Coordinates of C-alpha atoms in Angstrom, one line a residue:
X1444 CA 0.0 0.0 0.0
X1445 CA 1.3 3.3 -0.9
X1446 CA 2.3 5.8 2.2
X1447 CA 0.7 9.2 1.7
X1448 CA 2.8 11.9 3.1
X1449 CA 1.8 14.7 4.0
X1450 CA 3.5 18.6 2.9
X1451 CA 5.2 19.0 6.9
X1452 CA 6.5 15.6 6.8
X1453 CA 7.5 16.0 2.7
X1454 CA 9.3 19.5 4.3
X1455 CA 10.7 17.2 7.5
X1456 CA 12.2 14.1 5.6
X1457 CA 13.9 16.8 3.2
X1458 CA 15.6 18.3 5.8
X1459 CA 16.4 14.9 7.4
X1460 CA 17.8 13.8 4.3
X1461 CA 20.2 17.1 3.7
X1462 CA 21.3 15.8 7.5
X1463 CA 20.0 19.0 9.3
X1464 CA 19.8 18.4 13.3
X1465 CA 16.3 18.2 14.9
X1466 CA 17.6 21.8 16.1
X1467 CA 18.3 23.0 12.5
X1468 CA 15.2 21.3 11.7
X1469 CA 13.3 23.1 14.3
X1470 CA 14.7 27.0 13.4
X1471 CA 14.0 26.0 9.9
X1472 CA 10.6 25.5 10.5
X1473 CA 9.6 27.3 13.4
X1474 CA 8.5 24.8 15.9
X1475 CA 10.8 23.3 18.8
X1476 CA 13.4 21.2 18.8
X1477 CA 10.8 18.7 20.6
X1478 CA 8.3 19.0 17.9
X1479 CA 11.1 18.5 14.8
X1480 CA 12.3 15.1 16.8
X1481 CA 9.1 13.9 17.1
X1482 CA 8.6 14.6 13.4
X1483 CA 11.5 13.2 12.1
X1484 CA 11.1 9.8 14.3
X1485 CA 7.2 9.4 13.4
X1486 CA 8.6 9.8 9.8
X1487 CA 11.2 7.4 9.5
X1488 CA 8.8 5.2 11.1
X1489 CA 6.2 5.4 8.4
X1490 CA 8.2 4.7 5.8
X1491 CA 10.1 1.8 8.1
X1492 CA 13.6 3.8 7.2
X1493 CA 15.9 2.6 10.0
X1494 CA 18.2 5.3 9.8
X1495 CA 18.9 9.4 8.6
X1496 CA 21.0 7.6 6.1
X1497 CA 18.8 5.7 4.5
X1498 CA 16.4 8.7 4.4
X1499 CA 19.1 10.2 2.5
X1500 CA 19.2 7.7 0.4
X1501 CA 15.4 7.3 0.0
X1502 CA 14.7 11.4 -0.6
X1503 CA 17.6 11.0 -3.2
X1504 CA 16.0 8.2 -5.1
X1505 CA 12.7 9.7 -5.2
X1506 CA 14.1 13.0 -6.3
X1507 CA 16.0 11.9 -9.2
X1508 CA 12.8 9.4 -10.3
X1509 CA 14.6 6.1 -9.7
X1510 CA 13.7 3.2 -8.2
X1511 CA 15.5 1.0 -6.6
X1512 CA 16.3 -2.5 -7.3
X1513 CA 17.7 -3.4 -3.8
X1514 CA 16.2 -3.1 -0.9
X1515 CA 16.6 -1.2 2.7
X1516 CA 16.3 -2.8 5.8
X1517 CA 13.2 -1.2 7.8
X1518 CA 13.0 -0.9 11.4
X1519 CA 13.1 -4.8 13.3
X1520 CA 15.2 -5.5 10.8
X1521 CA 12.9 -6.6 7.8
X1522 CA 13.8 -5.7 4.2
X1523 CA 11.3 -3.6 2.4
X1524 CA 12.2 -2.6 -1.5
X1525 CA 11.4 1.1 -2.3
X1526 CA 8.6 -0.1 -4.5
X1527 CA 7.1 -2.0 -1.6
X1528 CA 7.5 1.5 0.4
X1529 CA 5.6 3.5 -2.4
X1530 CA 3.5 1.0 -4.0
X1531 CA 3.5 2.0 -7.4
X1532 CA 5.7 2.4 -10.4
X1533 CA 6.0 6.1 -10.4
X1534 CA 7.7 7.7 -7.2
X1535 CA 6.3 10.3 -5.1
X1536 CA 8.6 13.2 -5.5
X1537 CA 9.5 14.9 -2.4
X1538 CA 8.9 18.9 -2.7
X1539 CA 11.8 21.0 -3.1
X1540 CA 12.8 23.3 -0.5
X1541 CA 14.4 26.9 -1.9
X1542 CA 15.7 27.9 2.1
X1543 CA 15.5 31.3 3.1
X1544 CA 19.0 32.2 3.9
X1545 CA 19.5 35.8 3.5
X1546 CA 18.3 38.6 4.6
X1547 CA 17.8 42.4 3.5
X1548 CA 18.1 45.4 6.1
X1549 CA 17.3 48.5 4.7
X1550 CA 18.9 51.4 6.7
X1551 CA 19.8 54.2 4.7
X1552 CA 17.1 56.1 5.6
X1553 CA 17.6 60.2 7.6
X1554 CA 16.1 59.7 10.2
X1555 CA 14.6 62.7 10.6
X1556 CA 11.9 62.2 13.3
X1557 CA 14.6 61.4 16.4
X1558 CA 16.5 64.6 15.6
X1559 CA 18.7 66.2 16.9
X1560 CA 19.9 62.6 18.4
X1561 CA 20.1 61.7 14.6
X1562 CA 21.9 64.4 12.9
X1563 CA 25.4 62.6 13.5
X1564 CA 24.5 59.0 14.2
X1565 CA 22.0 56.4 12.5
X1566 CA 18.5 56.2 13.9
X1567 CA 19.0 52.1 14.0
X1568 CA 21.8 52.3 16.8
X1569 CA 19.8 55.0 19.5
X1570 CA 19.6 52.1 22.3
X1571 CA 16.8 50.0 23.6
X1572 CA 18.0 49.4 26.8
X1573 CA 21.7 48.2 25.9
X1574 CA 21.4 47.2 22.8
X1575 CA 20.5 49.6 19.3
X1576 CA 17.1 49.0 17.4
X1577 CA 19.5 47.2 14.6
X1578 CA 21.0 44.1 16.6
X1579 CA 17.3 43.3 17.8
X1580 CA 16.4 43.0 14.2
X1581 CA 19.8 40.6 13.6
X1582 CA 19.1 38.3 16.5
X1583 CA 15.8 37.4 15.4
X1584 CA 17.2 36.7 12.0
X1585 CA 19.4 34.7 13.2
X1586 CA 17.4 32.9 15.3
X1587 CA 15.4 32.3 12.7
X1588 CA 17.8 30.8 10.6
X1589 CA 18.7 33.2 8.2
X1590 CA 22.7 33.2 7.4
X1591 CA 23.8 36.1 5.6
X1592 CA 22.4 39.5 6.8
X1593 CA 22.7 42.1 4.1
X1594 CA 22.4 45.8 5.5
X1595 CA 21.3 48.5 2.7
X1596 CA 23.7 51.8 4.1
X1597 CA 23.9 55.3 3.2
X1598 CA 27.6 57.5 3.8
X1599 CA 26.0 58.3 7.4
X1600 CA 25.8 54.9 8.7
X1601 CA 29.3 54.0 9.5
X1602 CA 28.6 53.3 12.8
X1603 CA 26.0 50.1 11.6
X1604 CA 29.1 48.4 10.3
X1605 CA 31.6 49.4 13.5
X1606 CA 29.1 48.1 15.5
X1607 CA 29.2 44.6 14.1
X1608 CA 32.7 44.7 13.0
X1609 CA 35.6 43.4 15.4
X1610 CA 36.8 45.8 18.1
X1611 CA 40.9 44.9 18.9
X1612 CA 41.0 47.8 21.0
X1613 CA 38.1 47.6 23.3
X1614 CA 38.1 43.8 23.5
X1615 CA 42.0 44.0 24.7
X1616 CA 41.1 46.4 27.3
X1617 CA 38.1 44.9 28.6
X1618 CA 40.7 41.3 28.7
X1619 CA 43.6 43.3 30.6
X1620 CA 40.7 44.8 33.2
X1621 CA 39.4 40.8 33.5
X1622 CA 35.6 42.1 32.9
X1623 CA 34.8 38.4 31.0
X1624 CA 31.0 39.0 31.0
X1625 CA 31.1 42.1 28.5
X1626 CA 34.4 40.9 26.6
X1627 CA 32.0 37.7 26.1
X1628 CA 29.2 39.9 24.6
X1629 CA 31.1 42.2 22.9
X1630 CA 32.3 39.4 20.8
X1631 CA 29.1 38.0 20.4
X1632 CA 28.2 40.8 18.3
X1633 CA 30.8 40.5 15.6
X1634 CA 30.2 36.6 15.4
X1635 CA 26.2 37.2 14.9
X1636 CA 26.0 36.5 11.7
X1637 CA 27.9 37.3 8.3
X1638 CA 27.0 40.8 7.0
X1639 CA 27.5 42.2 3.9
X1640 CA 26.7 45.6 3.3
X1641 CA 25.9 47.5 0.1
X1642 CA 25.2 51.2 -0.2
X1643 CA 22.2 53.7 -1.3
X1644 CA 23.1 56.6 -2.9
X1645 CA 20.2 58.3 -3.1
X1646 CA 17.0 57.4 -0.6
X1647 CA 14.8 56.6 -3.2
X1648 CA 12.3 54.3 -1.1
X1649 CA 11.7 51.0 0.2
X1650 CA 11.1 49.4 -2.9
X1651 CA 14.6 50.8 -4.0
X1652 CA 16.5 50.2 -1.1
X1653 CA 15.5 46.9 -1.3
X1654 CA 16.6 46.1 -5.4
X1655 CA 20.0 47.5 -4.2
X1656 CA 20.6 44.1 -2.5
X1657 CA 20.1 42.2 -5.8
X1658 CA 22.8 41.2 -6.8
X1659 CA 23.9 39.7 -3.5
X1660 CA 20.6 37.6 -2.9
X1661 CA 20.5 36.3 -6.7
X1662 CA 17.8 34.0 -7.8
X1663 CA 16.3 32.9 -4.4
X1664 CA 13.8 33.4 -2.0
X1665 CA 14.7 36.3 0.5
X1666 CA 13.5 38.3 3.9
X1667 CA 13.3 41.8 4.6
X1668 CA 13.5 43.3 8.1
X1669 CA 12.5 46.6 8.7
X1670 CA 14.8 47.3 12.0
X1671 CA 12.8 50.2 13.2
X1672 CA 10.1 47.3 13.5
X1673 CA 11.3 45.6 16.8
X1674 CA 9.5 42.5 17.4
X1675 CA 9.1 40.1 20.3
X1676 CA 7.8 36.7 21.1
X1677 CA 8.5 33.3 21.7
X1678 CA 9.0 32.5 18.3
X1679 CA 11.2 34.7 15.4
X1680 CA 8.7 36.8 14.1
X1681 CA 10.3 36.6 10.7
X1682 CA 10.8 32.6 11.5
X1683 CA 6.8 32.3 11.8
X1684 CA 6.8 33.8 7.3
X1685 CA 9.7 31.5 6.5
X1686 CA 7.8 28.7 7.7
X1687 CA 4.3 29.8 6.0
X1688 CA 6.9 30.3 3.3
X1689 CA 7.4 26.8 3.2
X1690 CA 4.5 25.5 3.5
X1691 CA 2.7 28.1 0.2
X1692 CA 6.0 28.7 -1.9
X1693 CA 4.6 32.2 -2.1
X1694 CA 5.9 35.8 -1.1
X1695 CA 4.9 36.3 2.7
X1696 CA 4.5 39.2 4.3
X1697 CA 3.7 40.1 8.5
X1698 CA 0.2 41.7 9.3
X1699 CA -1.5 42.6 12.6
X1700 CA -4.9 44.2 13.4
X1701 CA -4.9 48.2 13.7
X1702 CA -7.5 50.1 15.0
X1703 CA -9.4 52.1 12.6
X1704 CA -7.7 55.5 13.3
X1705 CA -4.2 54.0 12.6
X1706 CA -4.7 53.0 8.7
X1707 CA -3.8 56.1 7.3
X1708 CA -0.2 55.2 8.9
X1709 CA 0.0 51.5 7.0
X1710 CA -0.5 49.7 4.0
X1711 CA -3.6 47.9 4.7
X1712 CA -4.8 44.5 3.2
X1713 CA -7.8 43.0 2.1
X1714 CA -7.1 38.9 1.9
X1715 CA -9.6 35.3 2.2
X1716 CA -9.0 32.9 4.3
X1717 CA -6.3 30.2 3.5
X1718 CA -8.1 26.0 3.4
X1719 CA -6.0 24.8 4.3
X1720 CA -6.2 24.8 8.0
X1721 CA -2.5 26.0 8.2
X1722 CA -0.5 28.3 10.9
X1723 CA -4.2 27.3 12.9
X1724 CA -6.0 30.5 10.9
X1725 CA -3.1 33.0 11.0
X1726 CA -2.1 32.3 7.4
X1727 CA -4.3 34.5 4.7
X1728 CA -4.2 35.1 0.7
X1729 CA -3.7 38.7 -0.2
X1730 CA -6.2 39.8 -2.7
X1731 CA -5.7 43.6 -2.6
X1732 CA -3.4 45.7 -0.9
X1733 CA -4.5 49.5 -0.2
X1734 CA -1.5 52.1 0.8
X1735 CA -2.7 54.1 3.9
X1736 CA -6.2 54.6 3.6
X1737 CA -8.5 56.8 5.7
X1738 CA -10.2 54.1 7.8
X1739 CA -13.8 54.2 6.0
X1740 CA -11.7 53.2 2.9
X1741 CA -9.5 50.3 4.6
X1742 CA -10.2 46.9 3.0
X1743 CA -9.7 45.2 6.6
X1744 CA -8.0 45.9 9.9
X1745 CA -5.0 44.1 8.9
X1746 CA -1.8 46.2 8.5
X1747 CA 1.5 45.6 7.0
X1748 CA 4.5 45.9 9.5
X1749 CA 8.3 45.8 8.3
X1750 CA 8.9 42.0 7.8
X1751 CA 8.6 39.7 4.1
X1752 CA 9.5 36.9 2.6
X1753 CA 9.9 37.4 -1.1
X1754 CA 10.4 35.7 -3.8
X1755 CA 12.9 37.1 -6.5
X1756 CA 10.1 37.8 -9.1
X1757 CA 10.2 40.8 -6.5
X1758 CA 13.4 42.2 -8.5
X1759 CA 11.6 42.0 -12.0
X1760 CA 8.3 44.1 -10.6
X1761 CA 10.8 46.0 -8.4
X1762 CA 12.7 47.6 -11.8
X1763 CA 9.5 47.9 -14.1
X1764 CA 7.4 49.8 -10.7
X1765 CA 7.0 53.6 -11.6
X1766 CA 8.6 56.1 -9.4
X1767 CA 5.7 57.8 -7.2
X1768 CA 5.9 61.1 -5.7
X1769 CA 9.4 62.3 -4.5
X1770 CA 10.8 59.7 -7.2
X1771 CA 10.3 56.9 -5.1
X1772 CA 10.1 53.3 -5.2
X1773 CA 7.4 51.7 -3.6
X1774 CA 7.4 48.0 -1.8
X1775 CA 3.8 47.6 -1.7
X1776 CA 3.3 48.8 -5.4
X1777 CA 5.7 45.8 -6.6
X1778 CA 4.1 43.5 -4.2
X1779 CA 0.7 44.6 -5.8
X1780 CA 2.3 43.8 -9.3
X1781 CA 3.9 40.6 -8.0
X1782 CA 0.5 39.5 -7.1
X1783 CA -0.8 39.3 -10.9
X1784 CA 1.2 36.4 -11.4
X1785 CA 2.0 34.9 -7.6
X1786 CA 0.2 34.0 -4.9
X1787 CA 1.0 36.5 -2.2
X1788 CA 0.0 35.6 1.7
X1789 CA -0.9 37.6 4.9
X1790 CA 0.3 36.1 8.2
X1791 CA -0.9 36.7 11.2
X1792 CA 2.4 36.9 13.4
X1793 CA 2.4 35.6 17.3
X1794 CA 4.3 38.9 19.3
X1795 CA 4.5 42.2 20.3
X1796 CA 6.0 44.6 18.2
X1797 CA 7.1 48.1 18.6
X1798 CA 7.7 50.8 16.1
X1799 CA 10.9 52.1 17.7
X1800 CA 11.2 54.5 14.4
X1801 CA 9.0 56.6 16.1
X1802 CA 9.4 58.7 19.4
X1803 CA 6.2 57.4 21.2
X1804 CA 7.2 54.1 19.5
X1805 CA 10.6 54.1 20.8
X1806 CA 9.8 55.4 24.4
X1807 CA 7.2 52.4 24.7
X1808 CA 9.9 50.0 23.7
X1809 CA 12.9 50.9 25.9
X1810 CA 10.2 50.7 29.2
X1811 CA 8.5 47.5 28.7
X1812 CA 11.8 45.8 27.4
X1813 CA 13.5 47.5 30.5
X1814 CA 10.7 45.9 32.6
X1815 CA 11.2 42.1 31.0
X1816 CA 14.9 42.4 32.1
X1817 CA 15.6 40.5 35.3
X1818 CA 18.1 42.4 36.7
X1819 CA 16.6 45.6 35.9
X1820 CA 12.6 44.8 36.2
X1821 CA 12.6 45.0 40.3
X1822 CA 14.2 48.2 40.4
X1823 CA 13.0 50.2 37.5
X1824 CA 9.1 49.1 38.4
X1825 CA 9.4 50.6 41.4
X1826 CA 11.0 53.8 40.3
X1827 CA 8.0 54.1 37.6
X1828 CA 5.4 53.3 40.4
X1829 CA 6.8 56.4 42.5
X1830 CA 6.6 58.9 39.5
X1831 CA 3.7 61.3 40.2
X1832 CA 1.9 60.8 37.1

């Protein structure tokens, strides 16, 4: 009898088979490193595959369109041919996985709202806490996953690329003065993630920051992480679209629900609901997208925040997207375009997320992320419950 798999355990036994750990397996997907063991055993179970080898060997067989004349010895040791396993002459193929490995930052941007602060440093490294807005952004791309961080710059943003560059100096002072705890984190920065940066020019808009990375993502699926959209939860916010990714092969992007006075601030979305049953009803299909409309106009109460997963058809609508007002290059307009010909989804995300490009936004952020700090959270509550408010 044949053994009908389903598209997660398609998506597990690929992994398996490229020899990902269940915790590779687990950031890939977004789920826990539990969840992706548990997978991968019931799997190799159900098609009696004794070992990750042979599940190599089986995913490779069935991708090529071979069959096997051998046979592979199933759990308790019986043999079971791969045409006993399937059942029928013509393999199932298993369904190719493009991964989402890089990942576009686009910071070239003034910064004009946080002046004066900004006038001679970037708006992405003003501190939440004791960290910038930027590395928030990083860490839950790599978290996530994602290997090569790609950070759009402008000549004002040096100190992006200090920041996550080596420091000799400082790391050989804080080693003489035996403070380990902050020589450990101050290398923890540099060894994030490999970044590449690429600059701007001219601030020509999102759409345009974004086809400036091009040629460094090439022909493959991609994210982009707005850093002034700071994100938190118990899952990467940006791991929760690679995995509906994954599951649709279509461009992804993060929505929440606004109220009604906040559309004219975001693009807005009208979508149906996806079948499927997937992502438990967070997972929706785009069917119009309306750029900041006043709220009798809004097509829903979904809004667009600063994280996608795109597909590199993006590029094409990205180059043939008129400039708007101001010469710019819109996102959203190439999305809209991109949508004539792709499937483009909504997702729901699990988190909170702060606009920390914003002054209220920012203020909002460095408290509660203040309070969620251990060694701070005693302290600082009580100095916020003594303010005469």
């Amino acid at each position: 009898m044949p053994v009908p798999l389903t598209d997660r355990e398609r998506d597990v036994l690929s992994l398996v088979a490229h020899g990902l750990s269940n915790q590779a397996i687990a950031d890939r997907l977004a789920i826990t490193e539990r969840t992706a063991r548990t997978h991968a055993s019931n799997i190799l179970g159900k098609l009696g595959l004794a070992s990750r080898t042979q599940a190599a060997l089986y995913a490779v067989e069935q991708g090529s369109g071979r069959h096997r004349t051998g046979s592979l010895r199933g759990r308790g040791g019986a043999e079971r041919g791969l045409g006993g396993i399937l059942g029928a002459p013509t393999p199932i193929p298993i369904r190719g996985l493009m991964r989402v490995r890089k990942a576009v930052f686009p910071a070239a941007g003034w910064g004009t709202r946080f002046l004066p602060a900004t006038k001679a440093q970037p708006k992405e490294m003003l501190p939440l806490v004791d960290k910038p807005v930027i590395q928030y952004a990083v860490e839950e791309a790599v978290a996530a996953g994602i290997e090569q961080v790609i950070i759009v710059t402008s000549s004002q943003k040096r100190a992006i690329e200090d920041h996550f560059d080596l420091s000799y100096e400082l790391e050989h002072l804080l080693e003489e003065k035996g403070e380990i705890e902050k020589l450990r984190q101050v290398r923890a920065i540099s060894d994030l993630a490999q970044i590449a940066y690429v600059r701007q020019k001219e601030q020509l808009g999102l759409g345009h920051a974004v086809l400036m990375a091009k040629d460094l993502i090439g022909h493959e699926p991609f994210a982009v992480m707005l850093p002034d959209d700071v994100v938190i939860g118990d899952r990467p916010c940006i791991g929760q679209l690679i995995h509906a990714y994954q599951q649709t092969h279509g461009s992804v992007v993060a929505v929440m629900e606004v109220p009604p006075d906040q559309t004219r601030r975001y693009g807005m979305i009208a979508s149906d609901a996806v079948d499927e049953g997937m992502n438990h009803g967070r997972l929706r299909r785009v069917s119009a997208l309306v750029e900041k409309p006043d709220p009798a106009d809004a097509p829903s109460n979904l809004a667009i925040i600063g994280r996608y997963v795109l597909t590199p058809k993006i590029f094409d609508k990205l180059e043939q997207t008129p400039r708007g007002s101001g010469g710019e290059i819109q996102l959203t307009d190439a999305i809209e375009s991109l949508m004539q010909e792709q499937a483009v989804y909504g997702y729901v995300f699990e988190g909170v997320r702060y606009d920390a490009g914003t002054t209220m936004g920012w203020l909002q952020a460095s408290v509660e992320l203040a309070l969620q700090r251990p060694e701070l959270a005693r302290e600082f509550r009580s100095y916020l419950a003594g303010l005469e408010l």
